[in-house]
């Protein structure tokens, strides 16, 4: 029966055999590129080329489903959620490391002395060779490869029995699903799964924006992701890996590898495609261990991930065997820690700070605490909703985290330690710096000061925005100069800019006659502007360049805008309730009006005209959104053509959008258009709309 079938399908089989060869070549190409991209951080081809080859592989696999194997790069996400995690008994137990009690750099000497004593070395014997590594603050993982294919990933558990988390680990781009052909038949690679600090911050930022609970620290987040039942969730968490050792490996007698040193072993792991930390180094004797400890202590804050210390390991594997184990810890390795990055302290008060963009940030005043290597007295609480969600109140014992350059933050309350009743924290209704109204827009987590260019806290930002090329275009007024002008109390408000004279400028440090003259000329030149630029320059929240143009075109004059009601503002194309409200609040602050008047008094002017009449351009009043890649037109071309026809090209899709022009790889904007029932055009449709046939 099967023979007959084989004969019958012979031609198809040869097609399949050809596909198999092609598929294998594509996989090798993709794996190589992915390794360069995810592990080496050195991409060799543009993303588009990678995507093209990836899609080619997907297409072939779809055509020949029988050729899909679990280690194909297309299969990283995909498994169904598990009902529970299954226990895995480790072939070789996963040990812990003894922690050196002396936290000073001299702790390394204590370890070296112990090693020398246990090896029976004489005082004048040569120094012992070590490998010095980072102690990553993540979770231990063992990766089992059989015949070079990843078959199982497991957590450490109690060291004897861990949990099978293969479905989640497979989604990690840094972990090879298949190894080169020179690996031993059985190979267990051990290392640490972690989350980089920036990835953790981004994740929390996104959680905050969505009003969802934030994660405590990268380690907990990584551990939570690894133990998810649904691989789709783990796949969304940016996890990374560093290899630092081996578990079970085919023995030498059966053709397994024979490493002389731990360092050689790490080099081989790197060769096989595993990330090994660049700081990992050989170190001779106690003095080089001490130097490593001191160097890493300095570099710690700049590392992209958390470490809680360093690890020293005897390099020669023969010596490791000689030293052996003490219960669950090897005698040949030690962990040498740094000050903790999380500590408990008490909140003594909550202040509110105003940032450069007007955002109000509640900041906890703390009983001083030594965390992450410095004494911390303040920690951010981010916003009101974070405070509510974490249940933080004055007097509470809280966990403070300070890692790297990230500002110290309160990550949680220690339960049960609250003193007698303390009131809930409230946001001030007026800016603590300038007294302007504080607002919070619906759906936003942050409160903001509406003072804008009047608020001293926002002054520098407001000045830079005002001077920007697309605003008043004041050539030469950059960050350094703005700092000098504001810090030197030369400029308080925007109109002050036009009041600085040559003498005032020359009084500034590092300001030569020529630069001063140039700046004055640039200021003078900027006075002659357009209403749209002026409106944009004021820095009204939500009033970007396009909205400013719309407002200018619609109303024609500044006074018409100043006198407009919210309803009238809503008549402007693309001005919705949020924007109208922002303009209204801005103009309701008397000091903002004063700034506007003073700028006019200083000679800032623009041509004014009557409100725009309905133009005769074919697409006047129509809003179009471009998304994806069009077959022949660049996005810039399409935009220019649309604008020339009177259309407005917007960045996001709303109910007011008339058309969405979608090209290849269009994403969420296309989905939104379909959801809202907005007309969707391709390039041909766009040309037809413009009255041009292809
Ligand atoms: S070696 C036999 N090296 O620290 C020694 N461990 O207490 C096995 N860790 O759970 C571990 N960085 O997750 C080793 N460079 C490193 C490490 C490291 C972090 C963790 C590991 C383990 C714990 C040991």
XYZ file of C-alpha atoms and ligand atoms in Angstrom:
718
model
C 0.000 0.000 0.000
C 2.609 2.492 1.016
C 4.821 1.344 -1.842
C 2.086 2.111 -4.321
C 1.554 5.472 -2.812
C 5.248 6.302 -3.021
C 5.353 5.395 -6.671
C 2.272 7.366 -7.329
C 3.606 10.500 -5.688
C 7.135 10.278 -7.020
C 7.148 13.527 -9.008
C 5.615 15.436 -6.095
C 8.270 13.969 -3.843
C 11.081 15.324 -5.890
C 9.411 18.713 -5.732
C 9.233 18.271 -1.985
C 12.891 17.261 -1.860
C 13.827 20.424 -3.691
C 11.708 22.469 -1.319
C 13.450 20.789 1.617
C 16.829 21.948 0.319
C 15.536 25.452 -0.261
C 13.944 25.566 3.180
C 17.140 24.441 4.829
C 19.128 27.154 3.030
C 16.615 29.832 4.037
C 16.672 28.690 7.666
C 20.445 28.817 7.792
C 20.455 32.288 6.306
C 17.807 33.524 8.751
C 19.503 31.940 11.755
C 22.793 33.569 10.839
C 21.214 36.992 10.387
C 19.158 36.627 13.559
C 22.279 35.741 15.532
C 24.102 38.803 14.193
C 21.094 40.949 15.002
C 19.965 39.671 18.404
C 23.209 38.383 19.917
C 26.027 40.313 18.285
C 24.057 43.538 17.899
C 25.628 43.800 14.443
C 22.970 43.408 11.756
C 24.325 42.489 8.361
C 21.278 43.196 6.194
C 18.460 45.736 6.376
C 15.352 44.619 8.250
C 13.390 44.588 5.012
C 15.720 42.000 3.496
C 15.462 39.840 6.614
C 11.680 40.118 6.467
C 11.643 39.219 2.787
C 13.624 36.012 3.325
C 11.574 35.203 6.413
C 8.359 35.532 4.428
C 9.799 33.358 1.663
C 10.445 30.649 4.250
C 6.949 31.032 5.675
C 5.463 30.708 2.207
C 7.428 27.562 1.408
C 6.543 26.006 4.729
C 2.893 26.794 4.132
C 3.153 25.001 0.811
C 4.887 21.981 2.377
C 3.518 21.692 5.915
C 5.226 18.317 6.270
C 8.588 20.096 6.218
C 7.844 22.356 9.178
C 10.018 21.386 12.147
C 9.871 22.808 15.659
C 13.338 24.369 15.351
C 12.414 26.393 12.270
C 12.787 30.142 12.947
C 9.128 30.519 11.963
C 8.059 28.404 14.922
C 9.238 30.618 17.799
C 5.762 31.577 18.872
C 2.947 29.283 18.257
C 2.385 26.585 20.812
C -0.964 26.464 22.580
C -1.143 27.662 26.195
C -0.297 24.958 28.772
C -2.699 23.957 31.509
C 0.223 23.970 33.974
C 4.015 23.767 34.070
C 5.409 20.231 34.257
C 8.235 19.317 36.634
C 11.628 18.446 35.160
C 14.271 16.495 37.087
C 17.706 17.947 36.288
C 20.195 15.385 34.987
C 22.897 17.377 36.797
C 21.644 19.391 39.782
C 21.578 23.182 39.417
C 23.704 24.454 42.276
C 23.780 27.775 44.005
C 26.917 29.777 44.787
C 28.288 30.681 48.157
C 28.122 34.422 48.814
C 31.270 36.024 50.154
C 30.387 37.766 53.414
C 32.974 40.528 53.102
C 31.353 43.014 50.704
C 34.480 45.181 50.397
C 36.805 44.454 47.461
C 38.965 42.501 49.943
C 36.285 39.795 49.870
C 38.059 38.499 46.770
C 41.202 37.929 48.833
C 39.247 35.873 51.348
C 37.973 33.619 48.539
C 41.442 33.258 47.002
C 42.939 32.391 50.385
C 40.289 29.695 50.886
C 40.906 28.201 47.434
C 44.663 28.123 47.999
C 44.269 26.492 51.383
C 41.882 23.847 50.074
C 44.191 23.104 47.150
C 47.061 22.812 49.615
C 49.138 25.465 47.857
C 52.245 26.817 49.530
C 52.440 30.544 50.219
C 55.012 31.001 47.443
C 53.116 28.904 44.876
C 52.074 30.882 41.751
C 48.714 32.671 41.712
C 45.565 30.680 40.882
C 43.911 31.442 37.534
C 40.260 32.485 37.768
C 37.450 33.591 35.516
C 35.630 36.708 36.720
C 32.021 37.089 35.587
C 29.039 39.316 36.273
C 26.363 38.036 38.609
C 23.273 38.665 36.523
C 20.109 39.472 38.388
C 17.649 37.302 36.534
C 16.726 33.673 36.829
C 18.765 30.563 36.167
C 17.842 28.502 33.132
C 19.045 25.240 31.695
C 18.701 24.608 27.965
C 18.891 21.027 26.788
C 19.959 20.323 23.209
C 19.828 16.834 21.761
C 21.481 16.331 18.398
C 21.807 20.094 18.299
C 18.091 20.817 18.631
C 16.589 22.607 21.632
C 14.401 19.984 23.295
C 13.847 21.416 26.740
C 14.258 24.581 28.777
C 13.766 24.404 32.524
C 13.936 26.696 35.542
C 16.179 25.897 38.477
C 13.380 25.155 40.933
C 14.904 23.660 44.086
C 18.043 22.670 42.179
C 16.924 19.057 41.737
C 13.562 19.566 40.065
C 12.629 22.622 38.007
C 9.774 23.467 35.670
C 9.499 22.935 31.948
C 9.264 26.350 30.296
C 10.361 25.344 26.788
C 7.275 26.933 25.198
C 8.278 30.367 26.516
C 12.034 30.107 26.078
C 11.528 29.179 22.410
C 10.140 32.692 21.843
C 13.457 34.280 22.898
C 15.408 35.429 19.857
C 18.762 35.184 21.600
C 18.347 31.473 22.228
C 19.300 29.235 19.302
C 16.696 26.633 18.446
C 19.323 24.667 16.584
C 23.096 24.553 17.019
C 25.913 24.019 14.520
C 26.714 20.436 13.565
C 29.857 20.197 15.738
C 27.987 20.116 19.061
C 27.946 16.962 21.208
C 24.805 14.776 21.024
C 23.711 15.932 24.481
C 24.434 19.487 25.583
C 22.892 21.395 28.448
C 23.732 25.078 28.456
C 23.156 26.988 31.666
C 22.806 30.671 32.148
C 20.609 33.517 33.202
C 17.413 34.839 31.625
C 17.034 38.548 32.305
C 15.303 41.684 31.125
C 17.342 44.732 30.118
C 16.628 47.863 32.126
C 15.497 49.921 29.135
C 13.111 47.162 28.061
C 11.745 47.027 31.601
C 11.293 50.814 31.700
C 9.500 50.777 28.341
C 7.245 47.976 29.460
C 6.326 49.874 32.616
C 5.833 53.093 30.683
C 3.359 51.274 28.440
C 1.615 49.777 31.483
C 1.372 53.238 33.022
C -0.079 54.702 29.840
C -2.705 52.001 29.765
C -3.434 52.621 33.438
C -2.307 49.088 34.272
C -0.270 47.937 37.211
C 3.466 48.346 36.773
C 6.045 45.639 37.386
C 8.345 45.841 40.398
C 11.754 45.134 38.846
C 13.313 43.455 35.817
C 14.071 40.223 37.664
C 10.501 39.627 38.852
C 9.182 40.577 35.450
C 11.519 38.148 33.689
C 10.650 35.379 36.145
C 6.932 36.038 35.665
C 7.294 35.989 31.884
C 9.254 32.729 31.889
C 6.590 31.005 33.988
C 3.639 32.120 31.839
C 1.402 29.336 30.654
C 0.709 31.112 27.375
C 3.786 31.536 25.157
C 2.098 34.442 23.346
C 2.428 36.504 26.529
C 6.053 35.528 27.099
C 6.783 36.441 23.478
C 5.720 40.025 24.189
C 8.198 40.367 27.056
C 11.661 41.274 25.810
C 13.761 38.598 27.546
C 17.481 38.086 27.071
C 20.025 35.446 28.004
C 23.655 35.076 29.088
C 25.328 31.679 29.159
C 27.746 30.952 32.048
C 28.128 27.204 32.287
C 27.110 23.666 31.386
C 24.857 20.960 32.783
C 24.791 17.441 31.393
C 27.078 16.956 28.380
C 28.013 13.833 26.426
C 31.066 12.450 28.292
C 34.516 12.682 26.735
C 34.674 8.867 26.375
C 31.588 9.036 24.165
C 32.976 11.783 22.016
C 31.937 14.736 24.163
C 34.038 17.908 24.377
C 37.127 18.024 26.592
C 37.620 21.537 27.928
C 40.700 22.368 29.969
C 39.325 25.574 31.425
C 36.044 27.279 32.188
C 37.138 30.117 29.935
C 37.597 27.741 26.977
C 34.127 26.396 27.615
C 32.648 29.902 27.525
C 34.477 30.671 24.281
C 33.011 27.520 22.769
C 29.499 28.515 23.907
C 29.999 31.853 22.204
C 31.087 30.027 19.042
C 27.959 27.938 19.176
C 25.846 31.074 19.196
C 25.106 31.801 22.859
C 25.482 35.300 24.302
C 28.365 35.502 26.774
C 28.852 38.808 28.609
C 31.698 40.868 27.184
C 32.986 41.646 30.693
C 33.753 37.976 31.365
C 37.516 37.756 31.738
C 40.392 35.647 32.992
C 41.970 36.989 36.189
C 45.196 35.884 37.800
C 45.246 35.723 41.594
C 43.445 37.783 44.207
C 44.764 41.134 43.002
C 43.116 40.819 39.588
C 39.853 39.694 41.184
C 39.923 42.770 43.409
C 40.601 44.973 40.368
C 37.677 43.358 38.519
C 35.343 43.933 41.478
C 36.357 47.603 41.623
C 36.085 48.143 37.874
C 32.637 46.569 37.618
C 31.454 48.567 40.666
C 32.196 51.697 38.624
C 30.619 50.346 35.444
C 27.559 48.887 37.142
C 25.296 51.905 36.647
C 26.098 52.072 32.948
C 25.369 48.413 32.251
C 22.138 47.933 30.302
C 20.935 45.307 32.802
C 20.894 44.711 36.564
C 23.668 42.782 38.266
C 23.809 42.135 41.983
C 27.507 41.354 42.115
C 30.306 39.490 40.399
C 31.186 35.787 40.396
C 34.689 34.319 40.594
C 35.319 30.802 39.324
C 38.500 28.736 39.403
C 39.440 28.505 35.726
C 41.059 25.058 35.418
C 38.382 22.370 35.328
C 40.842 19.868 36.841
C 41.203 22.147 39.869
C 37.417 22.568 40.023
C 37.082 18.782 40.242
C 39.768 18.676 42.912
C 37.972 21.301 45.000
C 34.567 19.676 44.596
C 31.369 20.627 46.412
C 30.153 21.459 49.862
C 26.467 20.412 50.125
C 24.765 22.453 47.370
C 27.613 24.850 46.593
C 30.810 24.356 44.635
C 34.025 25.219 46.498
C 35.490 26.625 43.285
C 33.111 29.558 42.885
C 31.929 32.484 44.958
C 29.512 35.383 44.518
C 30.761 38.778 45.607
C 27.909 41.247 45.916
C 27.390 44.972 45.537
C 25.036 47.164 47.548
C 21.406 46.174 46.980
C 19.373 48.086 44.371
C 16.204 47.772 46.413
C 15.811 48.834 50.038
C 13.009 49.537 52.473
C 12.555 52.979 53.980
C 9.814 55.324 55.220
C 7.959 58.023 53.269
C 8.109 61.267 55.220
C 6.142 63.376 52.786
C 5.025 63.717 49.188
C 6.095 66.750 47.145
C 5.020 67.653 43.642
C 7.580 68.587 40.998
C 6.859 70.285 37.688
C 8.815 69.020 34.703
C 9.994 70.766 31.547
C 6.830 69.814 29.727
C 4.488 70.820 32.528
C 3.946 67.322 33.832
C 3.362 67.193 37.583
C 5.237 64.379 39.276
C 4.590 63.367 42.869
C 7.898 62.657 44.572
C 8.292 60.816 47.866
C 10.514 62.437 50.481
C 12.246 59.519 52.154
C 14.087 58.750 55.319
C 17.611 58.598 53.797
C 18.476 55.116 52.583
C 21.585 53.599 50.970
C 20.427 51.940 47.772
C 22.231 51.063 44.559
C 25.418 52.552 45.982
C 24.157 56.043 46.882
C 22.103 57.655 49.623
C 18.631 58.361 48.311
C 16.264 60.905 49.882
C 13.723 61.284 47.056
C 12.008 58.790 44.805
C 9.474 59.286 42.064
C 5.901 58.090 42.475
C 5.195 58.811 38.768
C 1.587 59.995 38.975
C -1.575 59.990 41.037
C -2.810 56.708 39.654
C 0.408 54.914 40.458
C 0.082 56.163 44.020
C -3.478 54.883 44.200
C -2.668 51.551 42.619
C 0.283 50.924 44.897
C -1.682 52.256 47.870
C 1.170 54.532 48.964
C 0.627 56.985 51.830
C 2.825 59.251 53.887
C 4.298 57.279 56.782
C 4.375 53.983 54.878
C 7.356 51.675 54.752
C 8.115 51.313 51.052
C 10.475 49.494 48.731
C 12.736 51.928 46.898
C 14.567 50.871 43.787
C 17.562 52.615 42.275
C 19.266 50.819 39.407
C 21.611 52.377 36.920
C 20.878 55.881 35.776
C 17.160 55.420 36.274
C 15.713 57.877 38.810
C 15.008 56.185 42.130
C 11.394 55.068 42.397
C 8.991 53.724 44.960
C 7.975 50.325 43.660
C 5.704 49.123 46.434
C 4.474 49.307 50.007
C 5.595 46.887 52.706
C 2.246 45.567 53.927
C 1.089 45.990 57.492
C 3.512 48.702 58.521
C 1.189 51.720 58.205
C 0.979 53.963 61.278
C -2.270 55.577 62.454
C -4.605 57.024 59.841
C -3.000 59.214 57.157
C -4.974 61.000 54.484
C -4.851 59.910 50.864
C -2.550 61.998 48.698
C -4.239 64.610 46.499
C -2.886 66.398 43.458
C -2.773 70.191 43.791
C -5.321 72.060 41.700
C -2.803 74.800 40.920
C 0.784 74.573 39.760
C 3.096 74.744 42.794
C 5.543 76.766 40.702
C 3.427 79.309 38.800
C -0.107 78.971 40.180
C -1.729 78.177 36.826
C -4.581 75.688 36.695
C -3.648 72.041 36.795
C -5.561 69.793 34.403
C -5.718 66.140 33.555
C -7.090 65.133 30.223
C -9.579 62.300 30.062
C -7.787 59.031 29.516
C -4.443 60.487 30.582
C -2.648 59.465 33.740
C -0.627 62.650 34.128
C -1.643 65.990 35.559
C -0.225 69.056 33.850
C 0.370 72.693 34.565
C -1.382 74.875 31.983
C 1.076 77.735 32.526
C 3.085 76.781 29.468
C 5.440 79.542 28.519
C 4.576 81.455 31.696
C 5.652 78.690 34.094
C 9.299 79.018 35.170
C 9.623 75.237 35.332
C 8.712 75.063 31.665
C 10.549 78.178 30.594
C 13.571 76.606 28.929
C 11.485 74.095 27.056
C 9.081 76.835 25.979
C 11.919 79.048 24.749
C 13.520 76.244 22.743
C 10.211 75.383 21.171
C 9.518 79.038 20.396
C 12.908 79.408 18.692
C 12.669 76.151 16.736
C 13.115 76.190 12.988
C 9.491 75.360 12.278
C 8.292 77.892 14.844
C 9.864 81.383 15.015
C 13.075 80.091 13.441
C 15.528 82.024 15.609
C 18.860 80.885 14.261
C 21.511 80.279 16.918
C 19.193 80.144 19.927
C 20.032 76.624 21.077
C 20.024 74.694 24.314
C 23.268 76.102 25.749
C 22.272 79.686 25.132
C 18.776 79.156 26.522
C 20.335 77.673 29.673
C 22.555 80.720 30.008
C 19.759 83.186 29.382
C 17.377 81.584 31.861
C 19.924 80.680 34.540
C 21.435 84.163 34.295
C 17.949 85.657 34.779
C 18.285 87.551 31.479
C 15.113 86.032 30.054
C 12.015 85.253 32.100
C 9.294 85.250 29.490
C 9.203 84.974 25.702
C 8.936 88.731 25.085
C 12.145 89.214 27.103
C 13.933 87.583 24.169
C 13.188 90.611 22.038
C 14.310 92.948 24.781
C 17.867 91.645 25.207
C 20.305 94.136 23.851
C 23.884 93.770 22.737
C 25.159 94.703 26.187
C 23.027 92.055 27.871
C 24.297 89.414 25.463
C 27.934 90.376 25.747
C 27.672 90.001 29.499
C 27.116 86.264 28.984
C 30.045 83.908 29.261
C 31.654 82.738 26.021
C 29.615 85.231 23.990
C 31.633 87.078 21.367
C 30.618 90.264 19.593
C 30.043 88.424 16.317
C 27.741 85.762 17.774
C 25.824 88.400 19.707
C 25.284 90.432 16.542
C 24.191 87.315 14.685
C 21.672 86.419 17.356
C 20.233 89.922 17.418
C 19.873 89.807 13.658
C 18.169 86.405 13.888
C 15.779 87.744 16.533
C 14.981 90.744 14.398
C 14.369 88.569 11.370
C 12.086 86.239 13.310
C 9.695 89.096 14.095
C 8.355 88.906 10.596
C 6.520 85.597 10.595
C 3.215 83.922 9.770
C 0.193 83.457 12.004
C 0.577 79.683 11.745
C 4.210 79.773 12.885
C 3.340 82.132 15.713
C 0.525 79.897 16.935
C 2.731 76.842 16.763
C 5.533 78.703 18.568
C 3.293 79.427 21.561
C 3.541 75.762 22.485
C -0.144 75.230 23.211
C -0.635 71.592 24.071
C -1.883 69.518 21.113
C -1.397 72.420 18.720
C 1.222 71.052 16.374
C 2.312 72.527 13.084
C -0.630 71.146 11.125
C -3.269 72.299 13.607
C -1.645 75.725 13.784
C -1.886 75.966 9.987
C -5.534 74.920 10.094
C -6.336 77.463 12.768
C -4.557 80.246 10.890
C -6.290 79.365 7.634
C -9.689 78.996 9.241
C -9.707 82.157 11.345
C -7.388 84.399 9.349
C -6.395 86.591 12.289
C -5.106 86.187 15.821
C -7.963 88.173 17.299
C -10.499 85.905 15.667
C -8.808 82.961 17.397
C -8.571 84.741 20.733
C -12.286 85.452 20.587
C -13.361 82.048 19.327
C -15.656 79.920 21.446
C -14.988 76.222 21.919
C -17.768 75.502 19.429
C -16.163 77.743 16.855
C -12.828 76.045 17.420
C -14.507 72.719 16.779
C -15.440 73.915 13.280
C -11.782 73.741 12.272
C -10.954 70.563 10.341
C -9.250 68.049 12.630
C -9.819 70.043 15.802
C -11.602 67.737 18.202
C -12.767 68.316 21.773
C -9.344 67.600 23.301
C -7.559 70.149 21.106
C -10.321 72.731 21.452
C -10.200 72.341 25.212
C -6.406 72.713 25.258
C -6.593 75.959 23.254
C -9.391 77.211 25.428
C -7.540 76.489 28.693
C -4.380 78.114 27.371
C -6.186 81.289 26.399
C -8.096 81.361 29.671
C -4.845 82.034 31.582
C -4.505 85.850 31.709
C -0.706 85.640 31.804
C -0.666 83.752 28.504
C -2.695 86.507 26.872
C -0.271 89.021 28.277
C 2.675 87.204 26.707
C 0.889 87.233 23.357
C 0.207 90.963 23.630
C 3.757 91.757 24.646
C 5.151 89.775 21.730
C 3.003 91.834 19.383
C 4.146 94.979 21.173
C 7.772 93.919 20.626
C 7.121 93.943 16.904
C 6.302 90.324 16.152
C 3.934 90.536 13.202
C 2.394 88.532 10.360
C 0.062 89.163 7.491
C -3.554 88.758 8.521
C -6.504 88.129 6.328
C -10.162 87.274 6.375
C -11.220 83.777 7.388
C -10.608 81.285 4.613
C -13.389 80.977 2.105
C -14.267 77.576 0.860
C -11.558 77.013 -1.654
C -12.161 75.439 -4.984
C -9.407 72.874 -4.644
C -10.851 69.416 -5.317
C -9.957 67.871 -1.954
C -10.418 70.945 0.269
C -11.741 69.930 3.666
C -10.842 66.283 3.157
C -8.542 64.521 5.595
C -6.403 61.658 4.378
C -4.118 59.291 6.306
C -1.232 57.473 4.612
C -0.009 54.125 5.904
C 2.217 51.309 4.682
C 4.434 51.334 1.597
C 2.891 52.223 -1.741
C 4.160 50.388 -4.821
C 5.594 53.408 -6.658
C 4.943 56.613 -4.720
C 6.991 57.597 -1.693
C 5.018 58.828 1.259
C 6.426 62.331 0.734
C 5.238 62.340 -2.904
C 1.773 61.209 -1.947
C 1.587 63.849 0.762
C 2.687 66.640 -1.568
C 0.154 65.652 -4.206
C -2.662 65.430 -1.677
C -1.831 68.778 -0.107
C -1.600 70.417 -3.507
C -5.140 69.228 -4.119
C -6.236 70.874 -0.874
C -6.411 67.758 1.305
C -5.050 67.633 4.785
C -2.706 64.717 5.489
C -3.110 63.556 9.077
C -1.056 61.154 11.157
C -3.792 59.177 12.809
C -7.166 57.784 11.848
C -10.297 59.136 13.489
C -13.963 59.467 12.666
C -13.078 62.702 10.870
C -10.743 60.916 8.453
C -12.158 60.775 4.924
C -9.730 58.311 3.343
C -6.958 55.974 4.403
C -4.452 55.197 1.674
C -2.927 51.845 2.563
C 0.139 50.215 1.031
C 2.042 47.075 1.853
C 2.561 46.262 5.556
C -0.105 48.698 6.651
C -0.754 48.005 10.306
C -2.914 49.450 13.044
C -4.055 52.469 11.018
C -5.620 50.226 8.413
C -7.291 48.191 11.136
C -8.614 51.382 12.711
C -9.987 52.558 9.355
C -11.796 49.277 8.880
C -13.123 49.474 12.406
C -14.446 53.009 11.873
C -15.680 52.313 8.379
C -13.355 54.859 6.774
C -12.843 54.433 3.027
C -9.577 52.631 2.222
C -7.731 53.275 -1.048
C -4.697 51.696 -2.650
C -2.301 53.637 -4.881
C -4.561 53.311 -7.912
C -7.489 54.556 -5.857
C -5.400 57.478 -4.667
C -4.499 58.446 -8.238
C -8.160 58.295 -9.189
C -9.041 60.502 -6.230
C -6.442 62.997 -7.389
C -7.949 62.884 -10.843
C -4.818 61.311 -12.327
C -5.031 57.971 -13.993
C -2.116 55.619 -13.714
S 27.268 29.879 38.197
C 27.838 26.111 40.163
N 27.511 32.285 37.173
O 23.344 33.052 40.741
C 27.511 27.520 40.041
N 25.579 31.812 38.461
O 23.475 31.407 43.480
C 26.264 27.712 39.300
N 24.004 33.692 38.593
O 20.825 30.827 40.525
C 25.944 29.095 39.010
N 25.153 35.093 37.360
O 21.119 32.114 38.447
C 26.752 31.467 37.919
N 27.871 34.345 36.177
C 27.105 33.526 36.918
C 25.863 33.934 37.446
C 25.125 33.055 38.236
C 24.041 34.908 38.047
C 22.905 33.205 39.452
C 22.367 31.868 39.042
C 22.167 31.092 40.284
C 22.680 31.970 41.354
C 23.669 31.187 42.168
